[in-house]
Amino acid sequence: MAHVVSAMASETSPEDLTDLSLEQLLNLEVISASRLGQKSSQAPTSVSILTANDIRTFGWRTLAEALNSMRGLFTSNDRNYSYLGIRGFMRGGDYNSRILLMIDGQRMNENIYDGGYIAQEFMLDMDLVERIEYIPGSGSSIYGANAFLGMINVVTKQGKAIDGSQLAGEIGTFDTYKGRVSYGKTLKNGTDLLFSASHYDTAGVENLYFPGYDSPETNNGIAHKMDDERADRLFGKIKFEELTLSGGYVDRGRHVPTAAFDGIFNDPLFFTDDKQFFSNLKYEKALNENTSLLLKGFYQGYDYYGDQAYIVNDARVINHDEASGRWWGGEAQLTTHPFEGHRLIAGLEYQYDQRQRLLNYDLDPYLPYLESHRNGHRVEVYLQDDIQLLDDLVFSAGARLDYHHMLKNLQLNPRVGLIWSPLTNTQFKLLYSSTFRAPNAWERDYNAFGFVDNPLMREEQIKSYEAIAEWRSDSNLRLLGTLFYNDISQLLEGHLTGDADGNYALINAGRFHAYGGELEAEKRWSNGRLLKASYTYSLLTNENRHGAWANASPQNLFKLHYAEPLFDNYLSLGLESIFIDSRKNGLGGKVNGYELVNINLSSDKLIHGLDTSFGIYNVFDSHYQMLGVSENIDVLRMNGREFRLKFQLTF
């Protein structure tokens, strides 16, 4: 729901982002209609940006792969969905509901699980992405619900960035195939068009071995042909003068090889399917040199179903799980400079959750477990003032008031920031913010299979403190250091109810503290060479366990990226090394840390109009570990080395 205007603060036009220098990136207006600030270097947060050229150079196929490369972020995969952790905090199985995910400023978290999907479930093909903006918690909390840990905004390309028709194809290890057709153009009357359709399909690993199921009754622990996945996507955008109409659709299906949720191991029925769509109409108008207006309306939907078999009284029973959501709403925002030294932003957002439906039942014999139907309103009012106290000192103050139909009380959350720029190339920032997360429909109403609903749920809360120092040289070298502290309270956790049946209920009992710091150095050369390294240390403590190291939390992250143009720019080399530290798995054990090394070679100059790339993912063939999903699968081994080949023809 939050708005992002993706404009340049210099003469560089949005479609030229593939060749931005570091200085231009730092002058880029992100989240600029702003609640956050003007240029990224001056915003009251520590902004991270990946460009389309970065995506091409390093060959990231999904949003999850791109996010895993960014400072302070890490991903996990349970062979069904991908999950994002921020600064040491991750909750496996929450479908990224504590992160606000947006496309061109439009909220993509659906209204059932509040899920923000980042792998093949994500709405966009990565070839349509102009850039990715990441704002950690302190800077994003002004956006309210779901910007609990941070915000990800994916900015799409304009049609003139393609300037014609494109055909693209990819092949890879494990019988992986992808095809895409796109058209983009700016017409003579100024209308900009972009349309795209793509299909992805993979057979996956033919035989996955799980030691916890190693017995003759469970196929000796081998899940056979249970790793396949497919995804279909559509996206379109039309921009004419002040109006922009956009929409997208994704349909992703996958077999689940892990027998999660007490399913029968190696049963080919276990399949999940996620569909999501959005439509958005946006009007942006500069009323005068000091004031601009944004109006927006949207309609969105999400549907999920999953079938699995399990054993009841020695009989195989098929269970059907289903969710369906529809929501619509709009936003009005005014940005103005009412008097010298002030930049004021005021806005109103509205969302009506028209449908929030959950169903679960056994098919034969029919036995219902869950049927929930909800609807309700969300209203948010926000106000922010960026005050120029001195030539080199800005005080940014904002507040947001939320009504959410899942909560009884109004939510008021402030954000303040102090930005000192003693030199034009140096900034120091002190930030404080708080925000909340309301229970979602699934958490509120799920009351089957050992869980009972809890009508007394309250909001989760977080208070964030951050100090940032940033310096950049005239030669495109940037150095960044941060210190952060997050106080997380009233987190929803499963606890025994004490009844005779041994049921669980979700209650607001969790309390966590996160302490840490980040270092990042980035150097971009004019010929396309890039060297970037980042290190994050975070200690997430569970205060209900006497400050013990929390589950699923790596304490150390190290990312290294190097790009080099070869043979007079006929080839581009992208080298990526990612280290993720060990994590506790919640079952009394630990998954090992790992280092992932990827290499990608790309060229758009061998043949006119043809862009090719060849990637080796997981160069050293490491079957690195992810968090398990059950006592039988406490550790998940990921795939080994993969090869990827891609062709893209523009005409």
Tab-separated table of C-alpha atoms in Angstrom, residues 329-623:
chain	number	residue	atom	x	y	z
A	329	GLY	CA	-8.413	-0.046	-1.643
A	330	GLY	CA	-6.587	3.146	-2.385
A	331	GLU	CA	-4.249	5.867	-1.228
A	332	ALA	CA	-4.063	9.657	-1.331
A	333	GLN	CA	-0.802	11.433	-0.580
A	334	LEU	CA	0.253	15.070	-0.616
A	335	THR	CA	3.915	16.122	-0.623
A	336	THR	CA	4.629	19.806	-0.118
A	337	HIS	CA	7.155	22.404	1.013
A	338	PRO	CA	4.800	24.669	3.017
A	339	PHE	CA	7.629	26.956	4.104
A	340	GLU	CA	11.380	27.135	3.922
A	341	GLY	CA	13.235	24.294	5.617
A	342	HIS	CA	10.257	21.913	5.768
A	343	ARG	CA	9.247	19.043	3.551
A	344	LEU	CA	5.839	17.718	4.615
A	345	ILE	CA	4.189	14.473	3.553
A	346	ALA	CA	0.633	13.589	4.565
A	347	GLY	CA	-1.335	10.568	3.451
A	348	LEU	CA	-4.360	8.356	3.893
A	349	GLU	CA	-4.484	4.660	2.968
A	350	TYR	CA	-7.469	2.349	2.935
A	351	GLN	CA	-7.774	-1.385	2.359
A	352	TYR	CA	-10.916	-3.486	2.501
A	353	ASP	CA	-10.269	-7.191	3.074
A	354	GLN	CA	-13.263	-8.354	1.079
A	355	ARG	CA	-12.545	-12.049	1.465
A	356	GLN	CA	-10.377	-13.991	3.927
A	357	ARG	CA	-11.425	-17.620	3.638
A	358	LEU	CA	-9.777	-20.731	5.069
A	359	LEU	CA	-10.952	-24.307	4.450
A	360	ASN	CA	-9.563	-27.681	5.518
A	361	TYR	CA	-11.260	-31.058	5.233
A	362	ASP	CA	-10.714	-34.745	4.499
A	363	LEU	CA	-12.107	-35.851	1.146
A	364	ASP	CA	-13.224	-39.460	1.627
A	365	PRO	CA	-14.910	-39.808	3.983
A	366	TYR	CA	-15.699	-36.111	4.111
A	367	LEU	CA	-14.693	-34.635	7.457
A	368	PRO	CA	-14.437	-30.848	7.911
A	369	TYR	CA	-11.805	-29.411	10.250
A	370	LEU	CA	-11.749	-25.701	9.484
A	371	GLU	CA	-14.033	-23.195	7.797
A	372	SER	CA	-13.335	-19.539	8.406
A	373	HIS	CA	-14.714	-16.466	6.659
A	374	ARG	CA	-13.565	-12.955	7.505
A	375	ASN	CA	-13.653	-9.440	6.112
A	376	GLY	CA	-12.841	-6.028	7.477
A	377	HIS	CA	-11.255	-2.636	7.054
A	378	ARG	CA	-7.752	-1.216	7.394
A	379	VAL	CA	-7.229	2.543	7.600
A	380	GLU	CA	-3.859	4.272	7.963
A	381	VAL	CA	-3.050	7.948	8.337
A	382	TYR	CA	0.550	9.135	8.230
A	383	LEU	CA	2.414	12.426	8.525
A	384	GLN	CA	6.099	13.247	8.142
A	385	ASP	CA	8.142	16.433	8.257
A	386	ASP	CA	11.794	16.674	7.196
A	387	ILE	CA	13.105	19.805	8.923
A	388	GLN	CA	16.334	21.487	7.830
A	389	LEU	CA	17.609	22.683	11.207
A	390	LEU	CA	20.993	23.770	9.858
A	391	ASP	CA	22.716	23.629	6.489
A	392	ASP	CA	24.252	20.297	7.497
A	393	LEU	CA	21.589	18.990	9.911
A	394	VAL	CA	18.153	17.501	9.154
A	395	PHE	CA	15.599	16.317	11.689
A	396	SER	CA	13.050	13.899	10.234
A	397	ALA	CA	9.925	13.190	12.289
A	398	GLY	CA	6.990	11.035	11.298
A	399	ALA	CA	4.065	9.180	12.805
A	400	ARG	CA	1.479	6.721	11.604
A	401	LEU	CA	-1.953	5.913	13.029
A	402	ASP	CA	-3.454	2.540	12.042
A	403	TYR	CA	-6.842	0.913	12.425
A	404	HIS	CA	-6.742	-2.813	11.631
A	405	HIS	CA	-9.816	-4.997	11.893
A	406	MET	CA	-7.783	-7.803	13.480
A	407	LEU	CA	-7.027	-5.572	16.495
A	408	LYS	CA	-9.214	-3.812	19.031
A	409	ASN	CA	-6.935	-0.828	19.586
A	410	LEU	CA	-5.591	1.895	17.318
A	411	GLN	CA	-1.857	1.695	16.663
A	412	LEU	CA	0.250	4.863	16.861
A	413	ASN	CA	3.913	4.527	15.881
A	414	PRO	CA	6.565	7.241	15.509
A	415	ARG	CA	9.813	7.436	13.568
A	416	VAL	CA	12.496	10.051	14.143
A	417	GLY	CA	15.880	10.537	12.534
A	418	LEU	CA	18.749	12.973	12.848
A	419	ILE	CA	21.037	13.319	9.807
A	420	TRP	CA	24.295	15.246	10.063
A	421	SER	CA	26.325	15.955	6.919
A	422	PRO	CA	29.542	17.681	8.030
A	423	LEU	CA	30.926	17.145	4.506
A	424	THR	CA	29.114	16.670	1.206
A	425	ASN	CA	30.422	13.089	0.999
A	426	THR	CA	29.869	12.135	4.657
A	427	GLN	CA	26.691	11.439	6.633
A	428	PHE	CA	26.009	10.391	10.211
A	429	LYS	CA	22.516	9.228	11.131
A	430	LEU	CA	20.761	8.416	14.414
A	431	LEU	CA	17.389	6.678	14.035
A	432	TYR	CA	14.536	5.451	16.202
A	433	SER	CA	11.257	3.866	15.173
A	434	SER	CA	8.544	1.545	16.334
A	435	THR	CA	5.983	-0.450	14.444
A	436	PHE	CA	3.567	-3.355	14.821
A	437	ARG	CA	2.306	-6.452	13.117
A	438	ALA	CA	-1.324	-7.558	13.425
A	439	PRO	CA	-2.269	-11.261	13.544
A	440	ASN	CA	-3.165	-12.556	10.105
A	441	ALA	CA	-6.271	-14.523	9.209
A	442	TRP	CA	-4.508	-17.885	9.454
A	443	GLU	CA	-3.047	-17.142	12.889
A	444	ARG	CA	-6.359	-15.802	14.170
A	445	ASP	CA	-8.657	-18.558	12.952
A	446	TYR	CA	-6.688	-21.784	12.549
A	447	ASN	CA	-8.175	-24.299	14.998
A	448	ALA	CA	-7.420	-27.795	13.721
A	449	PHE	CA	-4.819	-30.553	14.125
A	450	GLY	CA	-3.812	-29.700	17.672
A	451	PHE	CA	-4.202	-25.910	17.459
A	452	VAL	CA	-7.034	-23.850	18.907
A	453	ASP	CA	-7.794	-20.270	17.949
A	454	ASN	CA	-7.064	-17.401	20.314
A	455	PRO	CA	-9.445	-14.412	20.052
A	456	LEU	CA	-7.294	-12.468	22.553
A	457	MET	CA	-4.324	-12.063	20.218
A	458	ARG	CA	-2.680	-8.647	20.260
A	459	GLU	CA	-0.229	-6.938	17.949
A	460	GLU	CA	3.444	-7.861	17.774
A	461	GLN	CA	5.722	-4.906	18.545
A	462	ILE	CA	9.237	-3.813	17.664
A	463	LYS	CA	11.354	-0.835	18.646
A	464	SER	CA	14.409	-0.184	16.482
A	465	TYR	CA	17.499	1.890	17.196
A	466	GLU	CA	20.241	2.445	14.637
A	467	ALA	CA	23.388	4.535	14.134
A	468	ILE	CA	24.859	4.897	10.629
A	469	ALA	CA	28.079	6.362	9.273
A	470	GLU	CA	28.548	6.645	5.507
A	471	TRP	CA	31.421	8.057	3.462
A	472	ARG	CA	32.106	8.118	-0.257
A	473	SER	CA	35.001	9.373	-2.318
A	474	ASP	CA	35.104	11.198	-5.635
A	475	SER	CA	36.386	7.958	-7.198
A	476	ASN	CA	33.195	5.969	-6.522
A	477	LEU	CA	34.326	4.304	-3.306
A	478	ARG	CA	31.687	3.978	-0.600
A	479	LEU	CA	32.161	2.885	3.014
A	480	LEU	CA	29.278	2.190	5.392
A	481	GLY	CA	29.073	1.186	9.036
A	482	THR	CA	25.983	0.629	11.191
A	483	LEU	CA	25.117	-0.359	14.748
A	484	PHE	CA	21.602	-1.577	15.492
A	485	TYR	CA	19.430	-2.786	18.342
A	486	ASN	CA	15.923	-4.240	18.004
A	487	ASP	CA	13.573	-4.843	20.917
A	488	ILE	CA	10.890	-7.309	19.790
A	489	SER	CA	7.965	-8.098	22.082
A	490	GLN	CA	4.554	-9.791	22.118
A	491	LEU	CA	5.664	-12.125	19.336
A	492	LEU	CA	3.143	-14.848	18.549
A	493	GLU	CA	4.340	-18.294	19.652
A	494	GLY	CA	2.714	-21.686	20.097
A	495	HIS	CA	2.149	-22.700	23.740
A	496	LEU	CA	0.284	-25.567	25.376
A	497	THR	CA	-3.200	-24.578	26.490
A	498	GLY	CA	-3.207	-27.013	29.420
A	499	ASP	CA	-6.389	-28.761	28.292
A	500	ALA	CA	-6.816	-32.522	28.374
A	501	ASP	CA	-6.218	-32.871	24.634
A	502	GLY	CA	-2.773	-31.288	24.747
A	503	ASN	CA	-3.682	-28.540	22.282
A	504	TYR	CA	-1.567	-25.529	21.371
A	505	ALA	CA	-2.570	-21.889	20.959
A	506	LEU	CA	-0.704	-18.934	19.514
A	507	ILE	CA	-0.193	-16.317	22.215
A	508	ASN	CA	1.765	-13.046	22.439
A	509	ALA	CA	4.561	-14.443	24.592
A	510	GLY	CA	7.752	-14.048	22.539
A	511	ARG	CA	10.424	-11.517	23.508
A	512	PHE	CA	13.681	-11.105	21.566
A	513	HIS	CA	16.585	-8.681	21.486
A	514	ALA	CA	18.835	-8.224	18.458
A	515	TYR	CA	22.252	-6.580	18.771
A	516	GLY	CA	24.618	-6.093	15.885
A	517	GLY	CA	26.534	-4.103	13.369
A	518	GLU	CA	27.297	-4.006	9.659
A	519	LEU	CA	30.245	-2.985	7.515
A	520	GLU	CA	30.125	-2.530	3.761
A	521	ALA	CA	32.635	-1.323	1.184
A	522	GLU	CA	31.737	-0.798	-2.469
A	523	LYS	CA	33.820	0.411	-5.398
A	524	ARG	CA	32.468	0.850	-8.928
A	525	TRP	CA	34.726	1.667	-11.880
A	526	SER	CA	33.612	3.475	-15.026
A	527	ASN	CA	34.465	0.437	-17.197
A	528	GLY	CA	31.963	-1.772	-15.303
A	529	ARG	CA	34.307	-3.323	-12.766
A	530	LEU	CA	32.714	-3.783	-9.337
A	531	LEU	CA	34.064	-4.846	-5.960
A	532	LYS	CA	31.691	-5.023	-3.006
A	533	ALA	CA	32.080	-6.695	0.380
A	534	SER	CA	29.808	-6.656	3.410
A	535	TYR	CA	29.930	-8.166	6.879
A	536	THR	CA	27.046	-8.419	9.347
A	537	TYR	CA	27.259	-9.507	12.959
A	538	SER	CA	23.995	-10.046	14.808
A	539	LEU	CA	23.165	-11.693	18.107
A	540	LEU	CA	19.484	-12.494	18.455
A	541	THR	CA	18.594	-13.523	22.001
A	542	ASN	CA	15.444	-15.219	23.258
A	543	GLU	CA	14.633	-13.361	26.465
A	544	ASN	CA	12.169	-16.060	27.523
A	545	ARG	CA	15.120	-18.482	27.573
A	546	HIS	CA	17.371	-16.308	29.715
A	547	GLY	CA	18.936	-14.550	26.751
A	548	ALA	CA	19.927	-17.733	24.898
A	549	TRP	CA	20.961	-17.586	21.255
A	550	ALA	CA	17.722	-17.760	19.265
A	551	ASN	CA	16.769	-20.413	16.742
A	552	ALA	CA	17.301	-19.938	12.986
A	553	SER	CA	19.661	-17.013	13.577
A	554	PRO	CA	23.153	-16.888	12.014
A	555	GLN	CA	25.530	-14.636	13.925
A	556	ASN	CA	27.873	-13.888	11.011
A	557	LEU	CA	27.177	-13.084	7.366
A	558	PHE	CA	29.846	-12.244	4.796
A	559	LYS	CA	29.133	-11.302	1.176
A	560	LEU	CA	31.717	-10.684	-1.563
A	561	HIS	CA	30.915	-9.628	-5.130
A	562	TYR	CA	33.348	-8.979	-7.944
A	563	ALA	CA	32.524	-8.066	-11.549
A	564	GLU	CA	35.095	-7.666	-14.305
A	565	PRO	CA	34.679	-6.755	-17.997
A	566	LEU	CA	36.771	-9.023	-20.225
A	567	PHE	CA	38.107	-8.812	-23.801
A	568	ASP	CA	37.250	-5.155	-24.377
A	569	ASN	CA	33.825	-5.579	-22.732
A	570	TYR	CA	32.780	-8.486	-24.945
A	571	LEU	CA	32.321	-10.576	-21.803
A	572	SER	CA	31.383	-9.738	-18.242
A	573	LEU	CA	32.447	-11.925	-15.326
A	574	GLY	CA	30.408	-11.983	-12.118
A	575	LEU	CA	31.829	-13.767	-9.086
A	576	GLU	CA	29.775	-14.123	-5.908
A	577	SER	CA	30.753	-15.610	-2.546
A	578	ILE	CA	28.239	-15.805	0.301
A	579	PHE	CA	28.943	-17.097	3.800
A	580	ILE	CA	26.049	-17.854	6.169
A	581	ASP	CA	26.941	-18.908	9.713
A	582	SER	CA	25.516	-21.907	11.579
A	583	ARG	CA	21.950	-21.780	12.966
A	584	LYS	CA	20.057	-23.599	15.725
A	585	ASN	CA	17.191	-25.644	14.299
A	586	GLY	CA	14.799	-25.647	17.269
A	587	LEU	CA	15.017	-29.423	17.679
A	588	GLY	CA	18.062	-29.395	19.924
A	589	GLY	CA	20.507	-29.454	17.032
A	590	LYS	CA	22.268	-27.111	14.674
A	591	VAL	CA	22.707	-26.732	10.930
A	592	ASN	CA	26.211	-26.012	9.723
A	593	GLY	CA	27.358	-22.744	8.287
A	594	TYR	CA	28.160	-22.723	4.592
A	595	GLU	CA	29.873	-20.783	1.833
A	596	LEU	CA	28.183	-20.546	-1.530
A	597	VAL	CA	30.258	-19.554	-4.582
A	598	ASN	CA	28.651	-18.698	-7.924
A	599	ILE	CA	30.173	-17.652	-11.265
A	600	ASN	CA	28.364	-16.053	-14.178
A	601	LEU	CA	29.645	-15.065	-17.645
A	602	SER	CA	27.494	-12.807	-19.813
A	603	SER	CA	27.773	-10.962	-23.110
A	604	ASP	CA	25.557	-8.724	-25.229
A	605	LYS	CA	28.131	-7.923	-27.922
A	606	LEU	CA	28.857	-11.228	-29.639
A	607	ILE	CA	25.853	-10.859	-31.962
A	608	HIS	CA	23.773	-7.688	-32.315
A	609	GLY	CA	20.571	-7.982	-30.287
A	610	LEU	CA	21.609	-11.235	-28.599
A	611	ASP	CA	22.346	-11.362	-24.871
A	612	THR	CA	23.807	-14.628	-23.564
A	613	SER	CA	24.934	-15.837	-20.159
A	614	PHE	CA	26.362	-19.011	-18.672
A	615	GLY	CA	26.342	-19.566	-14.925
A	616	ILE	CA	27.750	-22.104	-12.511
A	617	TYR	CA	25.778	-22.028	-9.282
A	618	ASN	CA	27.371	-23.627	-6.211
A	619	VAL	CA	30.748	-24.017	-7.904
A	620	PHE	CA	32.259	-26.280	-5.237
A	621	ASP	CA	29.285	-28.694	-5.241
A	622	SER	CA	28.460	-28.120	-1.566
A	623	HIS	CA	25.278	-29.763	-0.289
